Structure formats: structure tokens, C-alpha cells
Coordinates of C-alpha atoms in Angstrom, one line a residue:
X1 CA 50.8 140.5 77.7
X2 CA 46.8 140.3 78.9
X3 CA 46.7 138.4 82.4
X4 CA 44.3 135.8 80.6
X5 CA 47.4 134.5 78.4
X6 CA 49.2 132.4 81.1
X7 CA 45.7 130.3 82.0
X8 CA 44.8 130.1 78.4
X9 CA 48.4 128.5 77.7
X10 CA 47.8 125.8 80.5
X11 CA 44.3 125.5 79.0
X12 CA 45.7 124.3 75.4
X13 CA 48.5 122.4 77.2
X14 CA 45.7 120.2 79.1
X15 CA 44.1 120.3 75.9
X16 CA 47.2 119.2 73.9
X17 CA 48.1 116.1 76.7
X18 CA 44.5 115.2 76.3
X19 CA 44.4 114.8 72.9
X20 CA 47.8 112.6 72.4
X21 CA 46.7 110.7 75.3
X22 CA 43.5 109.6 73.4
X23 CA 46.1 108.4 70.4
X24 CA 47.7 106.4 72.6
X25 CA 45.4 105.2 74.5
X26 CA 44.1 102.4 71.3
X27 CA 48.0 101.9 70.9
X28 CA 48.3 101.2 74.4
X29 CA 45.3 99.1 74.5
X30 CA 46.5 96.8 71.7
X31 CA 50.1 96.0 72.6
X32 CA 48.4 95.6 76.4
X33 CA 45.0 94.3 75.9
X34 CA 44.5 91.2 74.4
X35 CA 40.9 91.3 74.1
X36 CA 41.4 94.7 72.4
X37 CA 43.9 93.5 70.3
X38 CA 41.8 90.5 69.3
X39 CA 38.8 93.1 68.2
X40 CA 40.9 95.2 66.3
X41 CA 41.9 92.4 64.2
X42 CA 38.4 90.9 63.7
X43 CA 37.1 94.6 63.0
X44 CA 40.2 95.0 60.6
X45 CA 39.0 91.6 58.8
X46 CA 35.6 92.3 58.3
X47 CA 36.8 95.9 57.0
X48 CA 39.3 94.3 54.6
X49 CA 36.7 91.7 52.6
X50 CA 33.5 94.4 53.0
X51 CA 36.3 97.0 51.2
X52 CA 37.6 95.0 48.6
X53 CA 34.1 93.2 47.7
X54 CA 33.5 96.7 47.1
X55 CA 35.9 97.8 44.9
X56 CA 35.9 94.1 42.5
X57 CA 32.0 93.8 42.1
X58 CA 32.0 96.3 39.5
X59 CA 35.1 94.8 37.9
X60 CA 32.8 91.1 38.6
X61 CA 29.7 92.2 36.9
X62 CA 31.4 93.1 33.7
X63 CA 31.8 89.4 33.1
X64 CA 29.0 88.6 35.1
X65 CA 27.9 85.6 36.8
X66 CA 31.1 83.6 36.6
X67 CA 32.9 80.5 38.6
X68 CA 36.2 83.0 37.0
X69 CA 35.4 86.0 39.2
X70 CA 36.3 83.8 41.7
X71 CA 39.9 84.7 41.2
X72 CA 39.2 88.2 42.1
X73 CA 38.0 87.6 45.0
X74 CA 41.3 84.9 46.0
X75 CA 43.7 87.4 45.0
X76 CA 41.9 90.0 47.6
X77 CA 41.7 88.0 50.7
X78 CA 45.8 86.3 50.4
X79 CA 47.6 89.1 51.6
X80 CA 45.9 89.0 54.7
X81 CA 47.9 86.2 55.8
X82 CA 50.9 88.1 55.6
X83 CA 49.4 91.1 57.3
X84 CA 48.6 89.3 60.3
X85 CA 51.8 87.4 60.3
X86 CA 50.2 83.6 59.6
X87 CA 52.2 81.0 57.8
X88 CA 50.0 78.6 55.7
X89 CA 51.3 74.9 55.0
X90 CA 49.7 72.9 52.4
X91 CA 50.6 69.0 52.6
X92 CA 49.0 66.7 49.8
X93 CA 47.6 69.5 47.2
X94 CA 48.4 67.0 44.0
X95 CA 45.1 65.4 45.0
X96 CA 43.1 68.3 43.9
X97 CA 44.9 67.7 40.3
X98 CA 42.1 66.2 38.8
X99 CA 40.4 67.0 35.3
X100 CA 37.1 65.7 36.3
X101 CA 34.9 67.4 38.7
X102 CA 35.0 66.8 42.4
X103 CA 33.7 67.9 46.1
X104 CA 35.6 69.0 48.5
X105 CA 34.6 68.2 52.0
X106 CA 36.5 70.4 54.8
X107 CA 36.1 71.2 58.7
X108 CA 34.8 74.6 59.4
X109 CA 36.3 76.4 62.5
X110 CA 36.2 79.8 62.1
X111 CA 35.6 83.3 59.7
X112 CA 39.5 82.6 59.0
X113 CA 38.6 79.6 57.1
X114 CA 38.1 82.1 54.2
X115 CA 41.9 83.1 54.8
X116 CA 42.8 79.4 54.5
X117 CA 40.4 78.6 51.7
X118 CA 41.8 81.1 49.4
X119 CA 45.7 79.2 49.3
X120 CA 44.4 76.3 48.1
X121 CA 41.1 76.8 46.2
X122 CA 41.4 75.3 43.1
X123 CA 40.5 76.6 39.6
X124 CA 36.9 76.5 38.3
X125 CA 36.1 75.6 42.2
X126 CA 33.0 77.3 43.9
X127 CA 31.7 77.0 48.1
X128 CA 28.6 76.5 48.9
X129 CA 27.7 78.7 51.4
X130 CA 24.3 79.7 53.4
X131 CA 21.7 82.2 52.0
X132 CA 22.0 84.5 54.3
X133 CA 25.1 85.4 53.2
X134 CA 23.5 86.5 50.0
X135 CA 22.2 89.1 51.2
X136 CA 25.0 91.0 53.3
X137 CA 25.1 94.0 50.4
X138 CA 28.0 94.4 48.7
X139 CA 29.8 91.1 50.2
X140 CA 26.9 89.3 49.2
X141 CA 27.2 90.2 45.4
X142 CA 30.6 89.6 44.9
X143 CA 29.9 86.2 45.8
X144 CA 27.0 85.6 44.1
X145 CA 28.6 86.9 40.6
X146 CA 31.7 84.5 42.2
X147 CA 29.2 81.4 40.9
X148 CA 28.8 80.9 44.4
X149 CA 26.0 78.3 45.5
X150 CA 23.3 79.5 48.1
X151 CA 21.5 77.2 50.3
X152 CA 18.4 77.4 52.3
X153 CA 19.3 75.6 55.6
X154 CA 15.7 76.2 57.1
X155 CA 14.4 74.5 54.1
X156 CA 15.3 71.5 53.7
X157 CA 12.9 70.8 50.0
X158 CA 14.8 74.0 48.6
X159 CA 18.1 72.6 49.6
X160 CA 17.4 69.0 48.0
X161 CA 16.6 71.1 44.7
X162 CA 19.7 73.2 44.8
X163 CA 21.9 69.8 45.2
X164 CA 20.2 68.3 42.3
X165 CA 21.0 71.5 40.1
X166 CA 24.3 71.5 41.4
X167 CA 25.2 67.9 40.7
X168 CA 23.8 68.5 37.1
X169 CA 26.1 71.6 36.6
X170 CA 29.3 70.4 37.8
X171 CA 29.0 68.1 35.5
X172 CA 27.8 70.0 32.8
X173 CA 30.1 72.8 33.9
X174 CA 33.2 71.0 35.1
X175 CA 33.1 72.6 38.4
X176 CA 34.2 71.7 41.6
X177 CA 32.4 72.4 45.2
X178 CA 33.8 73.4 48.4
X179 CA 31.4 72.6 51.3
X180 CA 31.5 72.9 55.1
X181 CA 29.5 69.3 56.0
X182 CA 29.6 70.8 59.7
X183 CA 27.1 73.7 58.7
X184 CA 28.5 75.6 61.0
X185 CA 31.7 77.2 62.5
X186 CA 33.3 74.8 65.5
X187 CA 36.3 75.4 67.6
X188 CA 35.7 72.2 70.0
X189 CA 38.1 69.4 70.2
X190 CA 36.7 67.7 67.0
X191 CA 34.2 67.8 64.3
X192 CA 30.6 68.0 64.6
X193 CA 28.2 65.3 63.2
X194 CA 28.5 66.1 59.2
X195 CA 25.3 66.8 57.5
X196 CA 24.8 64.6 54.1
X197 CA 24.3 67.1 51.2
X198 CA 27.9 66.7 50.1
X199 CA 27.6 63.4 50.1
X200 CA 24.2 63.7 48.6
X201 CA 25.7 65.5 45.7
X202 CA 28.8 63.4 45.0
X203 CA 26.8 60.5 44.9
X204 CA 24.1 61.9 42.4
X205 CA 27.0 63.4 40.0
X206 CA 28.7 60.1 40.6
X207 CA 31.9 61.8 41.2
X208 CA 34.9 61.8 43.8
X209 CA 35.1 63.4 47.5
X210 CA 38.2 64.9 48.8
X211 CA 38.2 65.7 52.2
X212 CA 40.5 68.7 53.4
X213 CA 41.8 68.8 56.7
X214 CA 42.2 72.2 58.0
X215 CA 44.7 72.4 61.7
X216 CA 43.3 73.8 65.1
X217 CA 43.7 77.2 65.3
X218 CA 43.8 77.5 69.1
X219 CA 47.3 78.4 69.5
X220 CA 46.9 81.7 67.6
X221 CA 43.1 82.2 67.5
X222 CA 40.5 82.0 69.7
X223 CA 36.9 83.9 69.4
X224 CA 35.8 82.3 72.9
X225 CA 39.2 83.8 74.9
X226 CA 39.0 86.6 72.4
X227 CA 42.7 86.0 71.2
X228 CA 44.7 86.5 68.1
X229 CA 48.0 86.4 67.6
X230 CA 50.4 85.1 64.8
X231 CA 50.8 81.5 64.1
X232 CA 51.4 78.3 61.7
X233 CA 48.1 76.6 60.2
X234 CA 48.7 73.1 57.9
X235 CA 46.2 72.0 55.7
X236 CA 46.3 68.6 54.6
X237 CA 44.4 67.5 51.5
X238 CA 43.7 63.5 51.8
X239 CA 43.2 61.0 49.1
X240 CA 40.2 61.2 47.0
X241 CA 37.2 59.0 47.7
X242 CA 35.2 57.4 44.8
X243 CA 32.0 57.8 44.6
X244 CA 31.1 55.7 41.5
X245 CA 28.4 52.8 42.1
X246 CA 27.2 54.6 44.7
X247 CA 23.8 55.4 45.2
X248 CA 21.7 57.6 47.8
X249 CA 21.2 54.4 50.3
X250 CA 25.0 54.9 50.6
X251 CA 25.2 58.0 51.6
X252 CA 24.7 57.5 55.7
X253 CA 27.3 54.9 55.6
X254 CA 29.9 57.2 53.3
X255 CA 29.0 60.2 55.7
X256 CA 30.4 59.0 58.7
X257 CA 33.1 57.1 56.5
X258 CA 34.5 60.5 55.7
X259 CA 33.8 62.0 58.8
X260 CA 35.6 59.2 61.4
X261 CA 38.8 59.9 58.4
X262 CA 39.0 63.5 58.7
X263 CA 38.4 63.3 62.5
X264 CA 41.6 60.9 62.6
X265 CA 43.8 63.6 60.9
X266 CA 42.7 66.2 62.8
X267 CA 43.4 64.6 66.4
X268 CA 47.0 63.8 64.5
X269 CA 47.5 67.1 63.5
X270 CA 46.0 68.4 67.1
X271 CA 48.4 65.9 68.8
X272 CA 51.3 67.1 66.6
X273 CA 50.8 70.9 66.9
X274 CA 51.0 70.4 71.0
X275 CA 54.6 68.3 71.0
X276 CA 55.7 70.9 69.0
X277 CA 54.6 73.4 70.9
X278 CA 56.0 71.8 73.7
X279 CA 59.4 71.3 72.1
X280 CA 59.8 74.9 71.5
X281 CA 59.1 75.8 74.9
X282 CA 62.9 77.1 76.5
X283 CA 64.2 74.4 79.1
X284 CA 64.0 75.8 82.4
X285 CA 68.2 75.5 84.0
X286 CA 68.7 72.5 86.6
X287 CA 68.8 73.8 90.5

């Protein structure tokens, strides 16, 4: 044999170890690395709804514009929860059993709100969600053919036209609305200071608010200590609140009505998820 043949073999054996080293290496990192792990999965959700708004817009746009498509769209984003091995529990859901049309207030924590949204959305129901969001391609047209409802938060007379449209139509349409009255995602100890368009809406449309209660997520996700894991998240739909009578001189006092209920359940439902996680801790043996 030529006297090159014996370094050549150790060349493609370096070669070789190299190689399944770098497939290991991301396994590694992700049973190892937390941090790594916790990108991976983000990465992997992001993939998921950019893939799938893909594929259902053209499916979408055959019907068009439609509060229906939003069905599509739920029936893409629930097998996630079983992909990333998260148990949903839904306490008080005959609430949203209502013919008439209604707004549904609920605390916005993270991305994986949209996970949570999707087991309990109910039909002919629509979020309201910020413009921007509009225009993220693909993602951005699924939801606006969804029946979606854009807002302007920068401008404020654009989004006191679009409420005014809105309370028309869901009355007109027999729709419900989902809204976020934080306006933004939160993962502090409690809720933010709600802002009043919700309540703005209910009022002019003259119908009910039911506030949805959605758990902490801290014992299975974190974006600030870059963790996530498995886990259990409850959401508790509370009892609706009338709007009828009402008018916009209300609204302040209803705000923080709703807000100081919600922010009740959630310290319950905070308090609860740390006995039991403390009950499921082993007992250490007695010396």
C-alpha cells in the first residue's frame, strides 16, 4: 500500500470524531445547558407559528377576511402544548357561554400566552393585538385574514377610532374580543396598571367584561433566567361583569375595578402554585 495511506486514515478518523462531536455537541448543550435549552425552545416556537402561518394563509385567503379562519390558526398552535410537555387547566370556562357578545380582559405574561389563548378561545372570538404585528410577513397575514383587530399604540386618535368601529361590529357581527389591558408582556409579581380601551369598548357596545386569569409561569418559564422546562398552567375564567348603564365617565372607576379582581386571583393562584410546589418537594429523613 502507498506510505501516504496510514496518515490519510488518521486524517479521516480526526475528521470523522470531529464531525460527530459537532452533533453532539447541541445534544449535549441542551440536556446540560439551560440557557441553551431555553433558546432552542423559543427558536423552535417562533419556527413553529412562522411555519404553519405559512402553510394556512393560502388555505385563509380563500375565504378571506374571516373571524372563522381563526380556527385554523387554533388548531395549529395546540399541539405545541403537548410538544413541550405543558398541562393546561381551565377552571370556570361556562362563563364564556354566552350568546351575546362580550370582552375578554386577560393578563399578558409572555409569547406563550398564545399557547394558552388557543385552549380556551371561544368561537367567533378575535384579539386585539398591536400593529406592528401586522406587518411581520407571513405571520402578519394570517392574522389579519384571522379578523384580527390592529391597534396603533403611538396613536392614541387612531386607537379611539378603531374602538369605536369595533364596538359597532361586535355588535353588528356578534363577535367577541380578547385584549391584553396591560399592553404589554409582564412577568413581575403582579399586573401592570391596565390601560382603558377594553373598558372603553365594553362600555360603548354596552356589553359584559370577563376577565381571564392566566397562572404565573415562573416555575416552568422564565425569559429573564432564560429557562424552560415542563409545567402546569391554570387559567381561571371569572364571572362576567356588566357593563349596561354604564357610560365613559365610568370607565376609570371600572378599570381599576377589574384590575384590583384579577390581581386578587392571581396572588391566589401565585400563593397556591408555591404550597404546592412546596408539598411536592421529597421530605428530607430525620438525623
Amino acid at each position: 500500500s502507498s506510505p501516504a495511506s496510514p496518515h490519510l486514515s488518521r486524517t479521516m478518523d480526526v475528521a470523522l470524531l470531529h464531525g460527530l462531536l459537532l452533533l453532539l455537541l447541541p445534544v449535549l448543550l441542551y440536556r446540560r445547558s439551560a440557557t441553551f435549552h431555553y433558546f432552542c425552545k423559543v427558536t423552535f416556537f417562533n419556527i413553529w407559528v412562522l411555519t404553519t402561518a405559512t402553510l394556512l394563509s393560502p388555505f385563509a385567503a380563500i375565504r378571506g377576511r374571516c373571524v372563522e379562519n381563526m380556527k385554523l390558526l387554533c388548531a395549529a398552535i395546540r399541539p405545541l402544548k403537548h410538544l413541550y410537555g405543558i398541562k393546561i387547566e381551565v377552571l370556570g370556562a361556562e362563563h364564556l357561554n354566552l350568546k351575546e357578545p362580550y370582552v375578554i380582559v386577560c393578563n399578558h405574561q409572555a409569547s406563550l400566552d398564545l399557547m394558552v389563548m388557543v385552549e380556551l378561545i371561544p368561537k367567533r372570538c378575535v384579539p386585539v393585538a398591536k400593529k406592528e404585528l401586522l406587518y411581520m410577513g407571513t405571520v402578519g397575514w394570517a392574522c389579519w385574514l384571522s379578523g384580527m383587530i390592529f391597534i396603533d399604540r403611538q396613536r392614541t386618535g387612531d386607537a379611539i377610532d378603531v374602538i369605536s368601529q369595533t364596538a359597532t361590529t361586535i355588535r353588528r357581527e356578534n363577535l367577541r374580543v380578547w385584549i391584553f389591558p396591560e399592553g404589554t408582556r409582564n412577568q413581575n409579581r403582579s399586573m401592570l396598571p391596565f390601560k382603558r380601551g377594553a373598558f372603553h369598548l365594553a362600555v360603548q357596545a354596552q356589553v359584559p367584561i370577563i376577565p381571564v386569569v392566566i397562572s404565573p409561569y415562573w416555575d416552568f418559564f422564565s425569559s429573564k433566567e432564560k429557562k424552560f422546562t415542563s409545567g402546569t398552567c391554570t387559567i381561571r375564567v371569572l364571572p362576567r361583569i356588566e357593563t349596561r348603564g354604564l357610560s365613559p365617565r365610568d370607565v376609570p372607576e371600572l378599570t381599576e375595578s377589574v384590575r384590583n379582581i384579577m390581581v386578587d386571583v392571581f396572588s391566589e393562584m401565585s400563593t397556591n402554585r408555591r404550597r404546592d410546589r412546596s408539598v411536592e418537594l421529597p421530605l428530607l429523613p430525620h438525623d
